[in-house]
XYZ file of C-alpha atoms in Angstrom:
677
model
C 0.000 0.000 0.000
C 1.509 3.344 -1.026
C 0.890 6.839 0.232
C 1.801 10.382 -0.788
C 3.622 11.587 2.288
C 4.010 15.173 3.448
C 7.334 14.190 4.985
C 8.878 13.298 1.610
C 8.101 14.173 -1.964
C 8.286 10.568 -3.086
C 5.491 8.076 -2.718
C 6.316 5.407 -0.144
C 4.858 2.126 1.026
C 3.272 1.852 4.457
C 5.395 -0.253 6.774
C 3.960 -3.303 8.498
C 3.958 -1.556 11.919
C 1.968 1.265 10.298
C -0.501 -1.148 8.711
C -0.889 -2.918 12.057
C -1.685 0.367 13.835
C -4.242 1.274 11.155
C -5.803 -2.189 11.528
C -6.189 -1.558 15.244
C -7.757 1.887 14.800
C -11.379 1.989 15.916
C -12.792 4.864 13.889
C -15.951 4.969 16.046
C -14.173 5.611 19.351
C -11.181 7.575 18.105
C -8.768 5.176 19.708
C -7.551 1.639 19.134
C -9.019 -1.784 19.788
C -7.755 -2.798 23.195
C -5.215 -5.633 23.170
C -3.554 -7.321 26.187
C -0.238 -5.550 26.702
C 2.153 -8.455 26.115
C 0.235 -9.620 23.026
C 0.380 -6.125 21.520
C 4.055 -5.734 22.372
C 4.885 -9.010 20.656
C 2.821 -8.094 17.598
C 4.564 -4.709 17.254
C 7.994 -6.317 17.619
C 7.003 -8.987 15.088
C 5.800 -6.332 12.649
C 9.196 -4.627 12.821
C 11.027 -7.921 12.157
C 8.662 -8.827 9.324
C 9.254 -5.422 7.727
C 13.007 -6.036 7.867
C 12.444 -9.420 6.233
C 10.387 -7.893 3.400
C 13.129 -5.318 2.856
C 15.799 -8.034 2.696
C 17.601 -6.839 5.821
C 17.061 -10.131 7.671
C 16.073 -13.678 6.855
C 14.672 -16.353 9.121
C 14.438 -20.112 9.194
C 13.293 -22.639 11.758
C 16.452 -22.078 13.827
C 17.907 -18.594 13.307
C 17.147 -15.040 12.335
C 20.033 -13.988 10.098
C 21.246 -10.446 9.443
C 21.658 -9.817 5.700
C 22.157 -6.057 5.401
C 22.856 -3.357 8.016
C 21.812 -0.499 5.723
C 19.117 1.634 7.442
C 15.650 1.549 5.910
C 14.639 5.112 6.748
C 11.792 3.888 8.960
C 12.641 4.654 12.625
C 10.888 1.541 13.978
C 12.539 -0.856 11.543
C 15.889 0.839 12.018
C 15.642 0.548 15.803
C 15.098 -3.204 15.456
C 17.879 -3.430 12.880
C 20.286 -1.635 15.199
C 19.516 -4.069 18.035
C 20.039 -7.086 15.799
C 23.269 -5.683 14.352
C 24.728 -5.229 17.839
C 24.212 -8.901 18.787
C 27.301 -11.007 17.930
C 25.528 -14.378 18.155
C 22.727 -15.759 16.019
C 19.336 -15.919 17.743
C 15.943 -17.126 16.584
C 12.946 -14.934 15.736
C 11.183 -15.622 19.041
C 14.242 -14.383 20.930
C 14.158 -11.103 19.043
C 10.414 -10.659 19.494
C 10.789 -11.082 23.245
C 13.861 -8.830 23.244
C 12.111 -6.026 21.317
C 8.691 -6.346 23.003
C 9.627 -4.199 26.058
C 10.345 -1.343 23.607
C 6.937 -1.638 21.933
C 5.499 1.502 23.529
C 8.284 3.605 22.051
C 7.862 1.855 18.688
C 4.122 2.588 18.708
C 4.795 6.267 19.449
C 7.235 6.458 16.543
C 4.697 4.790 14.252
C 1.912 7.175 15.277
C 4.199 10.164 14.765
C 5.133 8.935 11.289
C 1.517 8.315 10.281
C 0.682 11.813 11.492
C 3.585 13.374 9.581
C 2.491 11.478 6.473
C -1.000 12.987 6.711
C -2.696 9.635 7.358
C -3.662 10.205 11.008
C -4.627 13.304 12.953
C -3.984 13.583 16.687
C -6.589 15.455 18.749
C -6.645 16.873 22.258
C -7.651 14.173 24.677
C -5.306 11.654 23.013
C -7.799 10.712 20.311
C -6.793 9.679 16.794
C -8.701 9.918 13.544
C -7.925 9.401 9.909
C -7.111 12.708 8.251
C -9.421 14.118 5.570
C -6.704 13.381 2.994
C -6.691 9.725 4.012
C -10.446 9.571 3.433
C -10.157 10.557 -0.228
C -7.374 8.350 -1.352
C -7.115 7.980 -5.085
C -3.357 8.027 -4.528
C -3.723 4.930 -2.327
C -5.241 2.860 -5.103
C -8.514 2.710 -3.187
C -12.013 2.969 -4.550
C -15.302 4.410 -3.355
C -15.432 5.800 0.157
C -12.840 3.467 1.684
C -10.485 5.080 4.167
C -6.851 4.085 4.550
C -7.722 1.766 7.441
C -10.767 0.343 5.645
C -8.637 -0.414 2.587
C -6.285 -2.570 4.668
C -9.254 -4.334 6.270
C -10.804 -4.947 2.844
C -7.579 -6.571 1.658
C -7.417 -8.768 4.738
C -11.096 -9.688 4.415
C -10.528 -10.945 0.859
C -7.603 -13.064 2.056
C -9.684 -14.619 4.831
C -12.993 -15.169 3.051
C -11.817 -16.242 -0.401
C -9.659 -19.053 -1.711
C -7.263 -16.633 -3.397
C -3.609 -16.943 -2.486
C -2.774 -13.867 -0.361
C 0.416 -11.870 -0.686
C 3.171 -12.468 1.870
C 2.406 -9.032 3.284
C -1.245 -9.898 3.898
C -0.287 -13.214 5.489
C 1.899 -11.320 7.954
C -0.818 -8.753 8.756
C -3.320 -11.556 9.394
C -0.857 -13.194 11.767
C -0.278 -9.918 13.610
C -4.009 -9.168 13.851
C -4.669 -12.718 15.032
C -2.101 -12.272 17.785
C -3.875 -9.070 18.830
C -7.236 -10.897 18.732
C -8.986 -8.045 16.913
C -10.152 -9.888 13.804
C -13.381 -10.843 15.558
C -14.127 -7.143 16.147
C -13.615 -6.345 12.465
C -15.117 -9.390 10.721
C -17.866 -11.917 11.355
C -15.605 -14.906 11.975
C -17.243 -18.338 11.634
C -15.627 -21.775 11.994
C -14.501 -21.851 8.364
C -12.866 -18.448 8.702
C -11.156 -19.564 11.917
C -9.669 -22.534 10.071
C -8.553 -20.281 7.220
C -6.878 -17.822 9.626
C -5.110 -20.699 11.399
C -3.841 -22.009 8.065
C -2.605 -18.606 6.923
C -0.793 -18.002 10.216
C 1.172 -21.201 9.680
C 2.513 -19.868 6.377
C 4.785 -17.303 8.016
C 7.702 -18.196 10.305
C 7.739 -14.824 12.056
C 4.008 -15.149 12.685
C 4.659 -18.503 14.349
C 7.408 -16.953 16.453
C 5.016 -14.211 17.615
C 2.420 -16.809 18.608
C 5.045 -18.756 20.550
C 6.247 -15.617 22.342
C 2.686 -14.835 23.407
C 1.855 -18.383 24.427
C 5.040 -19.116 26.342
C 5.570 -15.810 28.105
C 6.507 -16.632 31.685
C 7.857 -13.346 33.022
C 4.712 -11.248 32.577
C 2.409 -13.167 34.947
C 5.181 -13.507 37.546
C 5.881 -9.786 37.468
C 2.187 -9.019 37.799
C 1.886 -11.312 40.826
C 4.848 -9.575 42.449
C 3.248 -6.186 41.869
C 0.074 -7.254 43.665
C 1.956 -7.959 46.889
C 2.761 -4.285 47.508
C 0.310 -2.573 49.809
C -0.851 0.989 49.209
C 0.387 3.388 51.917
C -2.249 5.227 53.924
C -1.915 8.971 54.521
C -1.468 9.615 58.271
C -4.264 11.700 59.747
C -1.862 14.358 61.030
C -0.583 14.888 57.479
C -4.128 15.648 56.370
C -4.939 17.990 59.219
C -1.742 19.978 59.661
C -0.104 20.239 56.246
C 0.626 23.942 55.653
C -0.219 23.760 51.946
C -3.540 22.083 52.718
C -4.344 24.833 55.216
C -3.574 27.424 52.531
C -5.871 25.666 50.050
C -3.005 24.814 47.678
C -4.049 21.284 46.700
C -1.307 20.608 44.103
C 1.426 21.492 46.610
C -0.351 19.464 49.294
C -0.442 16.310 47.169
C 3.158 16.904 46.114
C 4.123 16.851 49.808
C 2.252 13.578 50.321
C 3.852 12.028 47.238
C 7.334 12.901 48.484
C 6.475 11.142 51.736
C 4.504 8.106 50.525
C 5.092 7.670 46.793
C 2.871 8.184 43.741
C -0.010 5.945 44.918
C -1.615 6.431 48.323
C -4.895 5.952 50.166
C -6.886 8.461 52.196
C -9.264 6.978 54.745
C -12.056 9.463 55.480
C -14.349 9.354 58.527
C -16.374 6.240 59.289
C -18.977 5.349 56.678
C -17.182 6.792 53.660
C -15.112 4.698 51.235
C -11.352 4.955 50.855
C -10.098 7.469 48.297
C -6.999 6.457 46.361
C -4.717 9.199 45.071
C -2.454 9.103 42.002
C 0.167 11.860 41.843
C 3.361 12.585 39.948
C 4.696 12.568 36.398
C 4.786 8.760 36.184
C 1.151 8.293 37.169
C 0.177 11.209 34.911
C 1.705 9.369 31.999
C -0.148 6.163 32.965
C -3.493 7.972 33.209
C -2.940 9.779 29.924
C -2.127 6.590 28.016
C -4.192 3.927 29.766
C -6.822 5.679 31.869
C -9.543 5.132 29.255
C -9.187 1.364 29.697
C -9.418 1.266 33.475
C -11.155 4.393 34.759
C -14.588 5.908 34.158
C -15.962 9.323 34.979
C -19.721 8.741 34.999
C -20.113 7.894 38.700
C -19.048 11.297 39.968
C -21.136 13.310 37.558
C -24.369 11.306 37.821
C -25.732 13.446 40.649
C -24.528 16.622 38.966
C -26.552 15.583 35.930
C -29.593 15.228 38.161
C -29.106 18.807 39.345
C -29.488 19.915 35.711
C -32.246 17.358 34.906
C -29.942 15.744 32.373
C -28.259 12.422 31.591
C -25.209 11.653 29.490
C -23.427 15.009 29.634
C -19.942 15.327 28.153
C -18.049 15.139 31.497
C -19.808 11.867 32.369
C -19.411 10.141 29.000
C -16.714 7.593 28.253
C -15.653 5.646 25.197
C -17.223 6.114 21.771
C -20.047 8.386 23.009
C -17.532 10.725 24.614
C -15.483 10.797 21.419
C -18.569 11.535 19.311
C -19.607 14.450 21.501
C -16.092 15.904 21.480
C -16.044 15.739 17.689
C -19.282 17.747 17.568
C -17.906 20.383 19.949
C -14.323 20.443 18.676
C -14.769 23.249 16.181
C -16.613 25.656 18.487
C -14.007 25.200 21.245
C -11.029 25.565 18.917
C -8.437 28.310 19.033
C -9.275 29.069 15.399
C -12.792 30.226 16.365
C -11.354 32.872 18.666
C -8.670 33.877 16.155
C -11.346 34.478 13.524
C -13.331 36.751 15.838
C -10.619 38.608 17.736
C -11.887 41.990 16.566
C -15.410 41.462 17.892
C -14.160 39.842 21.132
C -11.806 42.788 21.658
C -14.590 45.310 21.087
C -16.880 43.558 23.573
C -14.089 43.455 26.149
C -13.400 47.183 25.614
C -17.071 47.968 26.015
C -17.162 46.025 29.275
C -14.222 47.863 30.840
C -15.051 51.272 29.343
C -16.798 52.353 32.555
C -13.830 51.553 34.803
C -12.002 54.557 36.270
C -9.003 55.316 38.431
C -9.741 54.559 42.059
C -12.432 51.967 41.322
C -12.311 48.939 43.607
C -13.282 45.377 42.680
C -13.574 41.963 44.234
C -10.934 40.304 42.089
C -12.630 36.971 41.362
C -16.032 38.523 40.684
C -14.492 41.115 38.362
C -12.637 38.438 36.362
C -15.714 36.198 36.057
C -17.712 39.021 34.517
C -14.888 40.286 32.314
C -14.352 36.814 30.808
C -18.085 36.212 30.435
C -18.467 39.446 28.466
C -16.200 37.849 25.869
C -17.184 34.176 25.951
C -20.967 34.366 26.072
C -21.369 36.161 22.703
C -18.539 34.088 21.184
C -20.042 30.711 22.065
C -23.801 31.286 22.025
C -24.314 34.793 20.590
C -26.124 36.257 23.588
C -25.392 38.624 26.463
C -25.631 36.921 29.867
C -24.106 39.532 32.181
C -27.366 39.934 34.103
C -27.511 36.231 35.060
C -23.876 35.093 35.081
C -23.540 35.498 38.858
C -26.527 33.219 39.435
C -25.307 30.659 36.885
C -21.902 30.454 38.556
C -23.326 30.358 42.086
C -25.605 27.428 41.190
C -22.799 25.554 39.409
C -20.436 26.042 42.355
C -23.037 24.746 44.807
C -23.825 21.764 42.565
C -20.134 20.846 42.311
C -19.570 21.254 46.046
C -22.538 19.051 46.919
C -22.405 16.380 44.207
C -18.784 16.135 43.027
C -16.437 17.499 45.704
C -19.012 16.427 48.345
C -17.854 19.034 50.835
C -21.373 20.358 51.451
C -24.653 18.579 52.303
C -26.964 18.024 49.331
C -29.948 19.889 50.797
C -28.038 23.156 50.379
C -28.569 22.877 46.624
C -32.336 23.040 47.150
C -32.705 26.162 49.261
C -35.088 28.879 48.003
C -32.084 31.002 47.023
C -30.545 28.207 44.945
C -33.862 27.448 43.271
C -34.099 31.072 42.179
C -30.579 30.950 40.801
C -31.328 27.728 38.937
C -34.055 29.513 36.982
C -31.338 31.559 35.265
C -30.512 28.420 33.254
C -33.953 28.551 31.636
C -33.464 32.257 30.930
C -30.270 31.425 29.036
C -31.918 28.586 27.143
C -34.793 30.815 26.027
C -32.425 33.532 24.823
C -30.324 31.081 22.838
C -33.293 29.451 21.168
C -34.801 32.826 20.250
C -31.509 34.081 18.799
C -30.715 30.934 16.827
C -33.464 30.789 14.267
C -32.353 30.210 10.690
C -33.101 33.808 9.651
C -31.202 35.405 12.533
C -28.198 33.132 12.062
C -27.903 33.733 8.315
C -24.432 35.031 7.508
C -23.188 34.659 11.097
C -20.152 32.569 12.059
C -21.247 29.161 13.280
C -21.079 28.912 17.069
C -21.347 26.348 19.838
C -25.119 26.658 20.103
C -25.509 26.045 16.350
C -23.545 22.797 16.661
C -25.530 21.517 19.645
C -28.937 22.479 18.272
C -28.092 20.783 14.966
C -27.032 17.627 16.803
C -30.244 17.659 18.837
C -32.293 18.054 15.672
C -30.514 15.204 13.870
C -30.210 12.812 16.825
C -32.532 13.704 19.736
C -31.743 10.385 21.429
C -28.021 11.083 21.640
C -28.565 14.734 22.664
C -32.059 15.000 24.142
C -33.767 18.260 24.983
C -33.255 17.531 28.678
C -29.485 17.855 28.177
C -29.647 21.206 26.416
C -30.100 23.118 29.684
C -26.604 22.192 30.799
C -24.947 21.875 27.396
C -25.972 25.356 26.262
C -25.181 27.034 29.580
C -21.757 25.342 29.869
C -19.906 28.033 27.860
C -21.052 30.660 30.342
C -19.918 28.404 33.168
C -16.479 28.349 31.538
C -16.346 31.978 32.682
C -15.912 30.602 36.188
C -12.831 28.499 35.432
C -11.158 30.964 33.053
C -12.068 33.839 35.359
C -10.551 32.045 38.356
C -7.349 31.527 36.372
C -7.260 35.180 35.339
C -7.680 36.141 39.006
C -4.509 34.279 39.941
C -2.669 35.824 36.983
C -3.645 39.393 37.888
C -2.691 38.847 41.521
C 0.735 37.546 40.449
C 1.125 40.450 38.017
C 0.499 43.032 40.722
C 3.008 41.276 42.987
C 5.729 41.510 40.306
C 5.963 45.132 39.099
C 9.015 44.499 36.886
C 7.192 41.793 34.960
C 4.096 44.014 34.891
C 6.099 46.676 33.057
C 7.561 44.144 30.595
C 4.066 42.902 29.755
C 2.814 46.471 29.351
C 5.613 46.996 26.824
C 4.444 43.942 24.861
C 0.840 45.153 25.094
C 1.855 48.540 23.667
C 3.138 46.776 20.549
C -0.120 44.860 20.087
C -2.398 47.876 20.662
C -0.225 50.718 19.371
C -2.572 51.515 16.462
C -6.318 51.862 16.208
C -6.225 48.422 14.587
C -4.665 45.904 17.010
C -1.842 43.772 15.605
C -3.372 40.333 16.190
C -0.582 38.506 14.385
C 1.680 39.426 17.311
C -0.348 37.171 19.615
C 1.270 34.173 17.916
C 4.787 35.604 17.870
C 7.795 36.134 20.116
C 6.612 39.712 20.557
C 4.444 38.537 23.470
C 6.929 35.975 24.793
C 7.052 37.370 28.333
C 3.259 37.393 28.575
C 3.013 33.820 27.302
C 5.621 32.482 29.707
C 4.186 34.467 32.611
C 0.745 32.950 32.027
C 2.201 29.427 31.839
C 3.952 29.892 35.159
C 0.755 31.205 36.794
C -1.157 28.203 35.463
C 1.526 25.882 36.822
C 1.496 27.368 40.309
C -2.254 27.973 40.483
C -4.170 25.514 38.264
C -7.884 26.083 38.713
C -8.687 22.373 38.312
C -5.996 20.535 40.294
C -7.257 17.022 39.559
C -10.172 14.798 38.694
C -12.170 11.986 40.266
C -12.662 8.621 38.608
C -13.896 5.117 39.400
C -11.884 1.991 38.639
C -13.913 -0.094 36.170
C -11.198 -2.696 35.447
C -8.648 -3.687 38.066
C -5.227 -2.320 37.201
C -1.682 -1.941 38.444
C -0.249 1.568 38.824
C 3.210 2.115 40.243
C 3.386 -1.490 41.504
C 0.079 -1.161 43.359
C -3.228 -2.778 42.446
C -6.357 -0.643 42.299
C -9.473 -2.792 42.789
C -12.668 -2.570 40.758
C -15.031 0.070 42.132
C -12.306 2.043 43.912
C -12.608 5.832 44.041
C -9.527 7.537 42.604
C -8.433 11.156 42.768
C -5.977 11.901 39.957
C -3.838 14.714 41.352
C -2.586 15.634 37.877
C -1.080 18.957 38.971
C 0.807 17.629 42.008
C 3.832 17.256 39.721
C 3.786 21.051 39.292
C 5.354 21.184 42.761
C 7.858 18.346 42.391
C 11.599 19.038 42.136
C 12.229 16.308 39.590
C 9.853 18.012 37.141
C 10.181 21.703 38.080
C 13.395 22.459 40.020
C 12.757 24.719 43.012
C 9.005 24.399 42.285
C 7.742 27.068 44.708
C 9.813 29.774 43.013
C 8.033 31.887 40.380
C 10.243 31.563 37.302
C 8.965 32.330 33.801
C 12.278 31.198 32.300
C 11.203 27.589 32.865
C 9.450 27.841 29.508
C 12.397 29.036 27.453
C 13.307 26.539 24.710
C 16.577 25.662 26.433
C 14.704 24.479 29.530
C 11.186 23.576 28.403
C 10.256 22.146 31.794
C 6.581 22.031 30.824
C 7.207 19.533 28.014
C 6.579 16.484 30.152
C 3.577 14.612 31.562
C 4.286 16.467 34.806
C 2.721 19.639 33.367
C -1.009 18.960 33.276
C -3.072 22.089 34.018
C -5.730 21.064 31.485
C -6.193 17.459 32.589
C -5.091 14.151 31.120
C -6.222 11.646 28.534
C -9.654 11.566 26.986
C -11.137 14.068 29.436
C -8.484 16.754 29.005
C -9.881 20.244 28.420
C -11.368 20.491 24.936
C -10.780 24.241 24.770
C -7.265 24.412 26.252
C -5.697 26.190 23.276
C -8.598 28.637 23.062
C -8.201 29.376 26.782
C -4.482 30.084 26.371
C -5.228 32.648 23.663
C -8.144 34.082 25.662
C -5.911 34.612 28.690
C -3.173 36.170 26.559
C -5.617 38.652 25.039
C -7.201 39.436 28.419
C -3.913 39.977 30.249
C -2.481 42.193 27.505
C -5.652 44.301 27.398
C -5.851 44.814 31.146
C -2.120 45.570 31.387
C -2.346 48.023 28.486
C -5.249 50.051 29.816
C -4.736 49.859 33.587
C -2.264 49.537 36.398
C -3.881 47.654 39.280
C -2.922 47.443 42.939
C -3.920 45.218 45.837
C -6.128 46.795 48.490
C -4.270 44.871 51.226
C -0.781 44.212 49.787
C 0.455 42.958 53.161
C -1.889 39.957 53.087
C -0.728 36.560 51.838
C -2.719 35.012 48.986
C -5.388 32.696 50.356
C -6.882 30.047 48.104
C -10.372 28.604 48.022
C -9.845 24.969 46.894
C -13.447 23.972 46.088
C -15.133 23.486 43.685
C -12.201 24.872 41.695
C -9.110 26.649 42.938
C -9.463 30.428 43.054
C -8.308 33.323 45.237
C -10.550 33.879 48.220
C -13.684 35.775 47.184
C -12.975 38.752 49.476
C -9.650 39.607 47.834
C -9.916 43.136 46.402
C -7.927 45.148 43.894
C -8.154 48.772 42.729
C -7.260 50.734 39.614
C -4.230 52.859 40.489
C -3.826 54.299 36.992
C -5.731 54.349 33.725
C -2.987 54.316 31.116
C -4.968 54.768 27.874
C -8.281 56.168 26.721
C -11.125 53.649 26.568
C -13.917 55.527 24.805
C -15.929 53.101 22.666
């Protein structure tokens, strides 16, 4: 199978590891058919050896695998295997090399995914989802017909080999053997007894395929290692560490869990008062990487959002979905939460933000968090749903905060969500829904940029079972609720900016370049001209992430860091604990924007996770980064702020999201530029 690659002008043939990965791709869920780890590792290693055999670099017989040619192939996976074989002075058989290469399979898979992405065959999406690229869906250059995608073309070839008497090519025989090892053929085809016999016969035609089967069948180390892992008990957090930790008392949850991890390791248990189940905690860069790669197979989110759904009279909201349904909903929402949407409407967002702050004057005082919520909402509400919601945003946020505190964080009794005051605030959701529906008729939307509400209303119209009317109350109000999280983050950023006058002045200099003319220079937002602002924001997000972690339930028992998590266990993924760990961020409590210079790049690791991990990572993370950059530059350009009580230490409210304490106040010391609209 050949492709036109963007990485090289010449047409090249897909390697066997690449064809294997495409075979495993589940286009419905955006991920890959799940295969037992050792089986997959052996199949990937076997694919690399088989590719070397097809390229005449090695040969194999019943006894030995023989090196024929050390010349690199140009494929990083094949060349890695070739390098290992070349370094071995003695002849070994194929099974030896499969078992030797299998521990490196994860790295080989990453290389294969990167190459497929560079070639324009796969696209990688936030949340660690994969899809075939649009180019791979229209593939006259692949020799495919009709509407077949690149993955479907491979499956069609394999189907013909299995269900017909035609003699398959050596390449197809190998792919069938690899897929059989992974046990995914039954997910792709309707396999009857005759097909089973045919697959068994074809697998016997390839010596490397037989070696893979033997490596899978006779693996002894894997089960023994797993048994050893189960013997390690999970340490329990001492009660005094919970009650008297200084970071916990300050509300700094990431730093608190970093302290516990340094003491107990990356997996620990918290035993709450009598009658409540144990909460397991995962913290650190290693567990972050595990959650990001494997969390979808072992953890689910629905349990902790079920009661929140009830508060909004809904079921099956995005935060509670897993698997293919979650992937489908993200695909629907991907465009409206993209950075590109904001880039296309920067002028209108800027004008709305200017209009909002036009009435601010020197000497005005604000509650910092409240001010930032409203400032962000003035921009996001029209962008996402084309309405103004300033008159109800306080009620929307208050109800959401109470719902999260009662049903997710569980730090407040549930009856507090049903007080007369909360019931009045809940009615603001219906106000929003009415406004959106009235403003999104076909006539009123003609010629307007498509927004989030358009996407959701279209989905409801086309599939009211998947997105019922009962879910629209939450789904359509969610963009306004984003004002809470983004506003909380902006609050931390402004507080840090006021505390660092030298950096404040550097950012004001960058803002002057962006806003020096009547027409802002938006291209500078993606350039080194705002480098200080960008790095400053990253450091604020590291030190003060508004969502420090997430709660999940174990749906399949698993081993993390040599500890077994049982089915049904409650797990808190302290994704941002690594933000305060020396091995990820040296001297982590020090504010240092130079961490993000290319020479250091400390954030380029699984230890930096302010937007979550895996499939449930923030869908709008890149939009939020641009939103914060615009907001900080605007506020720094037009105003110099000061703290009302500069002698007071920052106090953090940890629930339902991290934010400065609500009573923290700032004032406008100077208005630097005219704001007439």
